[in-house]
PDB file of C-alpha atoms in Angstrom:
ATOM      1  CA  MET O   1      92.189 -56.077 -32.959  1.00 84.00           C
ATOM      2  CA  LYS O   2      94.886 -58.606 -33.812  1.00 92.00           C
ATOM      3  CA  VAL O   3      98.596 -58.086 -34.491  1.00 95.00           C
ATOM      4  CA  LYS O   4      98.038 -59.335 -38.054  1.00 94.00           C
ATOM      5  CA  ASP O   5      95.736 -56.327 -38.639  1.00 92.00           C
ATOM      6  CA  CYS O   6      98.366 -53.716 -37.821  1.00 92.00           C
ATOM      7  CA  MET O   7     101.702 -55.361 -38.668  1.00 94.00           C
ATOM      8  CA  SER O   8     103.803 -54.700 -41.727  1.00 93.00           C
ATOM      9  CA  PRO O   9     104.032 -57.852 -43.861  1.00 92.00           C
ATOM     10  CA  THR O  10     106.966 -56.377 -45.800  1.00 93.00           C
ATOM     11  CA  VAL O  11     110.060 -57.025 -43.721  1.00 95.00           C
ATOM     12  CA  ARG O  12     113.673 -56.258 -44.537  1.00 96.00           C
ATOM     13  CA  THR O  13     115.832 -59.247 -43.683  1.00 95.00           C
ATOM     14  CA  CYS O  14     119.500 -60.135 -43.607  1.00 94.00           C
ATOM     15  CA  LEU O  15     121.568 -63.244 -43.036  1.00 92.00           C
ATOM     16  CA  GLU O  16     123.995 -63.960 -40.216  1.00 90.00           C
ATOM     17  CA  THR O  17     126.838 -63.783 -42.743  1.00 91.00           C
ATOM     18  CA  ASP O  18     126.082 -60.145 -43.680  1.00 94.00           C
ATOM     19  CA  THR O  19     128.039 -57.310 -42.086  1.00 93.00           C
ATOM     20  CA  ILE O  20     126.643 -54.614 -39.845  1.00 92.00           C
ATOM     21  CA  MET O  21     127.470 -52.120 -42.621  1.00 92.00           C
ATOM     22  CA  ASP O  22     125.224 -54.143 -44.975  1.00 95.00           C
ATOM     23  CA  VAL O  23     122.427 -53.802 -42.416  1.00 95.00           C
ATOM     24  CA  ILE O  24     123.008 -50.051 -41.972  1.00 94.00           C
ATOM     25  CA  LEU O  25     122.896 -49.467 -45.732  1.00 95.00           C
ATOM     26  CA  MET O  26     119.695 -51.524 -46.003  1.00 96.00           C
ATOM     27  CA  MET O  27     118.064 -49.536 -43.187  1.00 96.00           C
ATOM     28  CA  LYS O  28     118.996 -46.264 -44.863  1.00 96.00           C
ATOM     29  CA  LYS O  29     117.944 -47.356 -48.360  1.00 97.00           C
ATOM     30  CA  HIS O  30     114.542 -48.642 -47.269  1.00 96.00           C
ATOM     31  CA  ASP O  31     113.967 -46.136 -44.427  1.00 95.00           C
ATOM     32  CA  VAL O  32     113.352 -48.806 -41.788  1.00 95.00           C
ATOM     33  CA  GLY O  33     114.235 -48.909 -38.108  1.00 93.00           C
ATOM     34  CA  ALA O  34     114.692 -52.669 -37.807  1.00 95.00           C
ATOM     35  CA  VAL O  35     115.968 -55.615 -39.829  1.00 96.00           C
ATOM     36  CA  VAL O  36     115.160 -59.242 -39.045  1.00 95.00           C
ATOM     37  CA  VAL O  37     118.014 -61.737 -39.151  1.00 94.00           C
ATOM     38  CA  THR O  38     116.702 -64.944 -40.719  1.00 92.00           C
ATOM     39  CA  ARG O  39     117.734 -68.460 -41.573  1.00 86.00           C
ATOM     40  CA  THR O  40     116.173 -70.782 -44.099  1.00 76.00           C
ATOM     41  CA  ASP O  41     115.086 -74.372 -43.681  1.00 72.00           C
ATOM     42  CA  ASN O  42     116.121 -76.722 -46.467  1.00 69.00           C
ATOM     43  CA  THR O  43     113.070 -78.892 -45.797  1.00 71.00           C
ATOM     44  CA  LYS O  44     110.740 -75.926 -46.447  1.00 72.00           C
ATOM     45  CA  PRO O  45     111.968 -74.069 -49.555  1.00 68.00           C
ATOM     46  CA  GLY O  46     111.190 -70.346 -49.482  1.00 70.00           C
ATOM     47  CA  SER O  47     110.565 -70.285 -45.757  1.00 73.00           C
ATOM     48  CA  ARG O  48     112.265 -67.780 -43.455  1.00 83.00           C
ATOM     49  CA  PHE O  49     112.705 -68.178 -39.732  1.00 89.00           C
ATOM     50  CA  PRO O  50     113.733 -65.272 -37.478  1.00 93.00           C
ATOM     51  CA  VAL O  51     116.839 -65.746 -35.357  1.00 93.00           C
ATOM     52  CA  ALA O  52     117.472 -62.149 -34.238  1.00 94.00           C
ATOM     53  CA  LEU O  53     116.380 -58.546 -34.663  1.00 95.00           C
ATOM     54  CA  ILE O  54     118.684 -55.584 -35.272  1.00 94.00           C
ATOM     55  CA  CYS O  55     117.293 -52.132 -34.449  1.00 93.00           C
ATOM     56  CA  GLU O  56     118.704 -48.630 -34.802  1.00 92.00           C
ATOM     57  CA  SER O  57     119.567 -48.535 -31.105  1.00 88.00           C
ATOM     58  CA  ASP O  58     121.656 -51.694 -31.535  1.00 87.00           C
ATOM     59  CA  ILE O  59     123.622 -49.945 -34.289  1.00 89.00           C
ATOM     60  CA  VAL O  60     124.241 -46.900 -32.075  1.00 90.00           C
ATOM     61  CA  THR O  61     125.573 -49.202 -29.343  1.00 84.00           C
ATOM     62  CA  ALA O  62     127.910 -50.914 -31.835  1.00 81.00           C
ATOM     63  CA  VAL O  63     129.277 -47.580 -33.046  1.00 85.00           C
ATOM     64  CA  ALA O  64     129.859 -46.410 -29.472  1.00 88.00           C
ATOM     65  CA  ARG O  65     131.710 -49.635 -28.690  1.00 82.00           C
ATOM     66  CA  ASP O  66     133.980 -49.582 -31.764  1.00 81.00           C
ATOM     67  CA  PRO O  67     133.687 -46.348 -33.799  1.00 86.00           C
ATOM     68  CA  THR O  68     136.145 -47.409 -36.497  1.00 86.00           C
ATOM     69  CA  GLY O  69     135.563 -51.148 -36.934  1.00 81.00           C
ATOM     70  CA  PHE O  70     131.871 -51.690 -36.279  1.00 81.00           C
ATOM     71  CA  GLY O  71     130.902 -51.899 -39.960  1.00 81.00           C
ATOM     72  CA  SER O  72     132.954 -55.009 -40.678  1.00 86.00           C
ATOM     73  CA  ILE O  73     131.462 -57.011 -37.802  1.00 87.00           C
ATOM     74  CA  LEU O  74     129.385 -59.959 -39.020  1.00 90.00           C
ATOM     75  CA  VAL O  75     125.741 -60.068 -37.979  1.00 91.00           C
ATOM     76  CA  LYS O  76     126.277 -63.473 -36.302  1.00 89.00           C
ATOM     77  CA  GLN O  77     129.009 -61.928 -34.115  1.00 87.00           C
ATOM     78  CA  PHE O  78     126.855 -58.914 -33.338  1.00 85.00           C
ATOM     79  CA  CYS O  79     123.540 -60.528 -32.416  1.00 84.00           C
ATOM     80  CA  LYS O  80     122.940 -61.860 -28.961  1.00 74.00           C
ATOM     81  CA  GLY O  81     120.507 -64.367 -30.401  1.00 69.00           C
ATOM     82  CA  GLY O  82     116.807 -64.716 -30.122  1.00 81.00           C
ATOM     83  CA  ALA O  83     114.293 -62.516 -31.860  1.00 88.00           C
ATOM     84  CA  PRO O  84     111.544 -60.947 -29.730  1.00 93.00           C
ATOM     85  CA  THR O  85     108.411 -62.458 -31.240  1.00 95.00           C
ATOM     86  CA  VAL O  86     104.667 -62.181 -31.064  1.00 96.00           C
ATOM     87  CA  ASP O  87     102.180 -64.528 -32.676  1.00 96.00           C
ATOM     88  CA  PHE O  88     100.306 -63.476 -35.828  1.00 94.00           C
ATOM     89  CA  ASP O  89      96.964 -64.049 -34.077  1.00 96.00           C
ATOM     90  CA  ALA O  90      97.906 -62.352 -30.794  1.00 96.00           C
ATOM     91  CA  SER O  91      95.863 -59.390 -29.656  1.00 94.00           C
ATOM     92  CA  ARG O  92      97.118 -55.836 -29.861  1.00 91.00           C
ATOM     93  CA  GLU O  93      97.053 -55.802 -26.053  1.00 92.00           C
ATOM     94  CA  GLU O  94      99.349 -58.843 -25.886  1.00 95.00           C
ATOM     95  CA  ALA O  95     101.827 -57.044 -28.154  1.00 95.00           C
ATOM     96  CA  THR O  96     101.780 -53.900 -26.010  1.00 93.00           C
ATOM     97  CA  THR O  97     102.457 -56.019 -22.918  1.00 95.00           C
ATOM     98  CA  LEU O  98     105.548 -57.481 -24.626  1.00 95.00           C
ATOM     99  CA  PHE O  99     106.737 -54.034 -25.755  1.00 94.00           C
ATOM    100  CA  ALA O 100     106.515 -52.774 -22.176  1.00 94.00           C
ATOM    101  CA  LYS O 101     107.933 -55.916 -20.546  1.00 94.00           C
ATOM    102  CA  TRP O 102     111.033 -55.993 -22.759  1.00 92.00           C
ATOM    103  CA  ASN O 103     111.311 -52.229 -23.406  1.00 92.00           C
ATOM    104  CA  LEU O 104     111.209 -52.735 -27.191  1.00 91.00           C
ATOM    105  CA  GLN O 105     110.172 -50.724 -30.228  1.00 92.00           C
ATOM    106  CA  HIS O 106     109.690 -53.695 -32.617  1.00 95.00           C
ATOM    107  CA  LEU O 107     108.452 -57.274 -32.424  1.00 96.00           C
ATOM    108  CA  VAL O 108     108.903 -59.969 -35.056  1.00 96.00           C
ATOM    109  CA  VAL O 109     105.541 -61.447 -36.022  1.00 97.00           C
ATOM    110  CA  VAL O 110     105.556 -65.230 -36.465  1.00 96.00           C
ATOM    111  CA  ALA O 111     102.892 -67.608 -37.712  1.00 93.00           C
ATOM    112  CA  GLY O 112     102.180 -71.303 -37.598  1.00 86.00           C
ATOM    113  CA  ALA O 113     103.595 -74.123 -35.533  1.00 87.00           C
ATOM    114  CA  ASP O 114     107.001 -73.587 -37.188  1.00 87.00           C
ATOM    115  CA  LYS O 115     107.058 -69.910 -36.098  1.00 90.00           C
ATOM    116  CA  GLU O 116     107.813 -68.730 -39.625  1.00 91.00           C
ATOM    117  CA  LEU O 117     108.392 -65.006 -40.253  1.00 93.00           C
ATOM    118  CA  ALA O 118     105.082 -63.284 -41.052  1.00 95.00           C
ATOM    119  CA  GLY O 119     105.852 -59.604 -40.498  1.00 96.00           C
ATOM    120  CA  LEU O 120     107.056 -56.921 -38.143  1.00 96.00           C
ATOM    121  CA  VAL O 121     105.050 -54.763 -35.771  1.00 96.00           C
ATOM    122  CA  SER O 122     106.280 -51.589 -34.107  1.00 94.00           C
ATOM    123  CA  VAL O 123     105.037 -49.529 -31.208  1.00 94.00           C
ATOM    124  CA  MET O 124     104.121 -46.878 -33.778  1.00 93.00           C
ATOM    125  CA  ASP O 125     101.966 -49.390 -35.710  1.00 92.00           C
ATOM    126  CA  ILE O 126      99.994 -50.054 -32.528  1.00 91.00           C
ATOM    127  CA  VAL O 127      99.726 -46.330 -31.711  1.00 89.00           C
ATOM    128  CA  ARG O 128      98.362 -45.615 -35.212  1.00 88.00           C
ATOM    129  CA  GLU O 129      95.695 -48.302 -34.839  1.00 85.00           C
ATOM    130  CA  CYS O 130      94.720 -47.076 -31.363  1.00 80.00           C
ATOM    131  CA  HIS O 131      94.457 -43.552 -32.740  1.00 78.00           C
ATOM    132  CA  LYS O 132      92.161 -44.734 -35.547  1.00 75.00           C
ATOM    133  CA  ASP O 133      90.013 -46.534 -32.964  1.00 70.00           C
ATOM    134  CA  ALA O 134      89.872 -43.435 -30.766  1.00 66.00           C
ATOM    135  CA  GLN O 135      88.757 -41.285 -33.701  1.00 64.00           C
ATOM    136  CA  ALA O 136      86.080 -43.777 -34.738  1.00 58.00           C
ATOM    137  CA  TRP O 137      84.858 -44.602 -31.253  1.00 59.00           C
ATOM    138  CA  PRO O 138      82.353 -41.745 -30.713  1.00 58.00           C
ATOM    139  CA  TYR O 139      80.615 -42.668 -33.937  1.00 57.00           C
ATOM    140  CA  CYS O 140      80.274 -46.305 -32.967  1.00 54.00           C
ATOM    141  CA  ARG O 141      78.377 -45.643 -29.721  1.00 48.00           C
ATOM    142  CA  LYS O 142      74.671 -46.287 -29.554  1.00 49.00           C
ATOM    143  CA  GLY O 143      72.638 -43.124 -29.722  1.00 47.00           C
ATOM    144  CA  SER O 144      75.513 -40.900 -30.833  1.00 43.00           C
ATOM    145  CA  ASP O 145      74.558 -37.833 -32.813  1.00 44.00           C
TER     146      ASP O 145
END
């Protein structure tokens, strides 16, 4: 199974000029655990390229660091840079290796030579697909009753 088969193609995004409070409100409104920070490329209208990923745990860290002023911090000041990515055509196993290696809950899915944003995959997305496979597996065996 490929990442493209279990990822979510609908991704909430923000810009580096947004505030952390904007991101928090977006997460709450859309009930998501991660928002991808993107930039656009003027040579490719409509394209979005990931530059960072903000997760719930990042927000908790920001609040702990500055309980009163965290909301006004700009995303570009907040992000360390670099979005953890996995290729659209990567295997589910490759994604799980990256989750474990980097101790992450989400990976940004990119496609093409330009590494354009294609979706988001979470550990839970992979678990759901593995669970479906485990439920179907006995029925796929030769000679099963």
